[in-house]
PDB file of C-alpha atoms in Angstrom:
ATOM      1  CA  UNK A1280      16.379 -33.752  -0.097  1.00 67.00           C
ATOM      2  CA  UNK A1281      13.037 -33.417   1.239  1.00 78.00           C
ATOM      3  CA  UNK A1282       9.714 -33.031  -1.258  1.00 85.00           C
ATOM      4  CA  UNK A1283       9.306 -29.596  -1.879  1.00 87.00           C
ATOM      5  CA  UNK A1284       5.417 -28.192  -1.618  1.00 82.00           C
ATOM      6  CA  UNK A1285       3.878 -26.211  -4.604  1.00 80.00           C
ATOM      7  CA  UNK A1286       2.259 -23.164  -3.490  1.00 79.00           C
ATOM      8  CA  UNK A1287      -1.965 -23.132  -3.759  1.00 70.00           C
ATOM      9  CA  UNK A1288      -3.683 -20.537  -5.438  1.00 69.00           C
ATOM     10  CA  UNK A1289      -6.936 -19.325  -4.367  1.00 68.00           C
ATOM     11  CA  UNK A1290     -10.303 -19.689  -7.306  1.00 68.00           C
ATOM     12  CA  UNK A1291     -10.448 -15.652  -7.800  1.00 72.00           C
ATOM     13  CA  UNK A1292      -9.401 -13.723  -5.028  1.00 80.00           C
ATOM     14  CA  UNK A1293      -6.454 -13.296  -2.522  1.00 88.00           C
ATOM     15  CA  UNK A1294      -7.482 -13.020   1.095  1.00 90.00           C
ATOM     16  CA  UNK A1295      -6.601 -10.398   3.571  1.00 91.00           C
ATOM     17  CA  UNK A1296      -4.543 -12.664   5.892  1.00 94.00           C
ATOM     18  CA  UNK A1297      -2.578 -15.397   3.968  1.00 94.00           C
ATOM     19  CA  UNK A1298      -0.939 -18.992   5.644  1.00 94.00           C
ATOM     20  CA  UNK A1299       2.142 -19.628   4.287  1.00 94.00           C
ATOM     21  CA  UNK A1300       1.280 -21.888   0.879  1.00 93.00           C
ATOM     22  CA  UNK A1301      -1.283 -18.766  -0.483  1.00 93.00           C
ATOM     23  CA  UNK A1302       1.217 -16.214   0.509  1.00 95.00           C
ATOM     24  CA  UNK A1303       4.249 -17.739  -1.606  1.00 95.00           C
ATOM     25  CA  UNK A1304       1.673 -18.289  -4.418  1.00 91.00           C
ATOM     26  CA  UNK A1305       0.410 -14.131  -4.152  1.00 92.00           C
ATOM     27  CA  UNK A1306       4.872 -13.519  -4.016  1.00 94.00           C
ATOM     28  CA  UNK A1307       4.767 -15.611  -7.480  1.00 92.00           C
ATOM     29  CA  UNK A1308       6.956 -17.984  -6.093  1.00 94.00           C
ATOM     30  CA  UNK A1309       6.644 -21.562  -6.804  1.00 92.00           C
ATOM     31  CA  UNK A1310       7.516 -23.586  -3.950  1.00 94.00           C
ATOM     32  CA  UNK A1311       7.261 -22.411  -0.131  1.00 94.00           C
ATOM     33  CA  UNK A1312      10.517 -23.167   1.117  1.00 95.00           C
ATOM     34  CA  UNK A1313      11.541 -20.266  -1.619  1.00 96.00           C
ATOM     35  CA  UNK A1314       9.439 -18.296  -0.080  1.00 97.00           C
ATOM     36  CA  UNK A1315      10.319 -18.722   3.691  1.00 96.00           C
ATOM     37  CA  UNK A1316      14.374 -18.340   2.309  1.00 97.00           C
ATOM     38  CA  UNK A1317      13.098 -14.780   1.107  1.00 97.00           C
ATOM     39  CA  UNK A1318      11.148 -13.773   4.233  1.00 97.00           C
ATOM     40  CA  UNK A1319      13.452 -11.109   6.354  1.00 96.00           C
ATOM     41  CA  UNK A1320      14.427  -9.521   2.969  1.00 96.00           C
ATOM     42  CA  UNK A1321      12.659  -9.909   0.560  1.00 95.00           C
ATOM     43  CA  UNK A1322       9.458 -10.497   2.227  1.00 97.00           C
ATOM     44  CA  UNK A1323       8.261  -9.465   5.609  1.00 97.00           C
ATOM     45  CA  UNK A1324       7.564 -11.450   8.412  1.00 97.00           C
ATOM     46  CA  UNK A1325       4.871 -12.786   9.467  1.00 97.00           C
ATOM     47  CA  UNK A1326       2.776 -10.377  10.864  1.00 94.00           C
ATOM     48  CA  UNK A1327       0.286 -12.861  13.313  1.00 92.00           C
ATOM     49  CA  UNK A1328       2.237 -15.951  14.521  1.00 94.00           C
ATOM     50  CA  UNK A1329      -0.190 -18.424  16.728  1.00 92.00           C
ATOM     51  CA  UNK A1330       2.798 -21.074  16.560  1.00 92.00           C
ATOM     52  CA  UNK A1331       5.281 -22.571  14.514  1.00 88.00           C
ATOM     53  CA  UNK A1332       3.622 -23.904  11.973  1.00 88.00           C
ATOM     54  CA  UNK A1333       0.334 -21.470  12.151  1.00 93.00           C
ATOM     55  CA  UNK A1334       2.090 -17.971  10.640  1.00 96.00           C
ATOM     56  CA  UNK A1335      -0.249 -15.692   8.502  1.00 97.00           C
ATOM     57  CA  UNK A1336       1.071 -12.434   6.284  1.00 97.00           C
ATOM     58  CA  UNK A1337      -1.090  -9.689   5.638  1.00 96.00           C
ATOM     59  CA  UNK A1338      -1.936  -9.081   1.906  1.00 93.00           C
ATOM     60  CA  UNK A1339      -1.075  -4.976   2.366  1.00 92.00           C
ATOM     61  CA  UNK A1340       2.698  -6.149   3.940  1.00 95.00           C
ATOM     62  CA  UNK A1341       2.958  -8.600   0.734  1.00 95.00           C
ATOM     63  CA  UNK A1342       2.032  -5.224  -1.301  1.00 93.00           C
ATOM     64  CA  UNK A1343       4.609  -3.481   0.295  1.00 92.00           C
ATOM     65  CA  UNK A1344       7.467  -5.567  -0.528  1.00 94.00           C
ATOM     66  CA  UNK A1345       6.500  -6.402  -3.624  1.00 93.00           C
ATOM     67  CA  UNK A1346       6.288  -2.593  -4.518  1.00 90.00           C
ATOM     68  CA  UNK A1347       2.639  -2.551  -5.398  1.00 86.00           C
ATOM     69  CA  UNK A1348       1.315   0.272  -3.063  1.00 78.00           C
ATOM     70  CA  UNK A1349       0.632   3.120  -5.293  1.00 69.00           C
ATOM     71  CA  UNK A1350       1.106   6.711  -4.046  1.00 66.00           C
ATOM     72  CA  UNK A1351      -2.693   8.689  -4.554  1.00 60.00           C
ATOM     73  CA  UNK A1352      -2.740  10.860  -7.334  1.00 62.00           C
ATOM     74  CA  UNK A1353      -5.003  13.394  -8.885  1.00 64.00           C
ATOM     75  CA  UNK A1354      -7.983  13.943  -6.276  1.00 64.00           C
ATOM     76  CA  UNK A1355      -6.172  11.276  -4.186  1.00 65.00           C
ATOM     77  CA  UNK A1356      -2.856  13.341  -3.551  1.00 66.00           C
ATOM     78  CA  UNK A1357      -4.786  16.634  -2.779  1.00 67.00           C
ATOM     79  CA  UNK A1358      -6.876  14.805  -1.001  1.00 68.00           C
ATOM     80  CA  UNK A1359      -4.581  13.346   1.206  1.00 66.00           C
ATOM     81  CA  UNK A1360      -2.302  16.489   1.281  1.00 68.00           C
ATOM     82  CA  UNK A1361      -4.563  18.738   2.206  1.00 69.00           C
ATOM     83  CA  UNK A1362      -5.850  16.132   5.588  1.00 67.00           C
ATOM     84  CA  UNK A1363      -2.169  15.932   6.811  1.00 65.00           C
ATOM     85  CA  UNK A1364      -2.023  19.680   6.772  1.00 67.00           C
ATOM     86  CA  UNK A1365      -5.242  20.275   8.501  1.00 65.00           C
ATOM     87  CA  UNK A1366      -3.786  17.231  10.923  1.00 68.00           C
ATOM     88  CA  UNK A1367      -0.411  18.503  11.710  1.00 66.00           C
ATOM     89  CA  UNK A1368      -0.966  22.393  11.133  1.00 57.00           C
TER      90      UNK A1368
END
């Protein structure tokens, strides 16, 4: 069985477009090869691919899956309802 890699976690903030290592590490897994078996369900894909090995996700997508986009609330959720009615009539 081949040496597994531990994931690398950035000093004190996650960046907006991840490799492969910092995105496993942001999923709170602890190796990367969990982390690739995961992406397609539990994770998205990749959303930039420049090869192979060069993949990057996108902190938001991460979010997404990992159920951490909130809905807006208070001033937020008026805020927002009150654009998409002015949008779409």
């Amino acid at each position: 069985m081949a040496e597994r890699r531990a994931v690398s976690l950035p000093a004190d903030s996650w960046p907006p477009r991840m490799n492969v290592e910092t995105a496993a590490a942001y999923c709170g897994e602890k190796h990367v090869e969990d982390f690739q078996q995961r992406v397609g369900s539990t994770y998205p894909q990749p959303r930039w691919v420049e090869s192979a090995r060069r993949k990057f996700w996108y902190r938001g997508d991460l979010d997404k899956s990992l159920g951490l986009v909130e809905k807006p609330s208070g001033m937020g959720e008026r805020f927002v309802g009150a654009l998409g009615q002015k949008r779409h009539g």
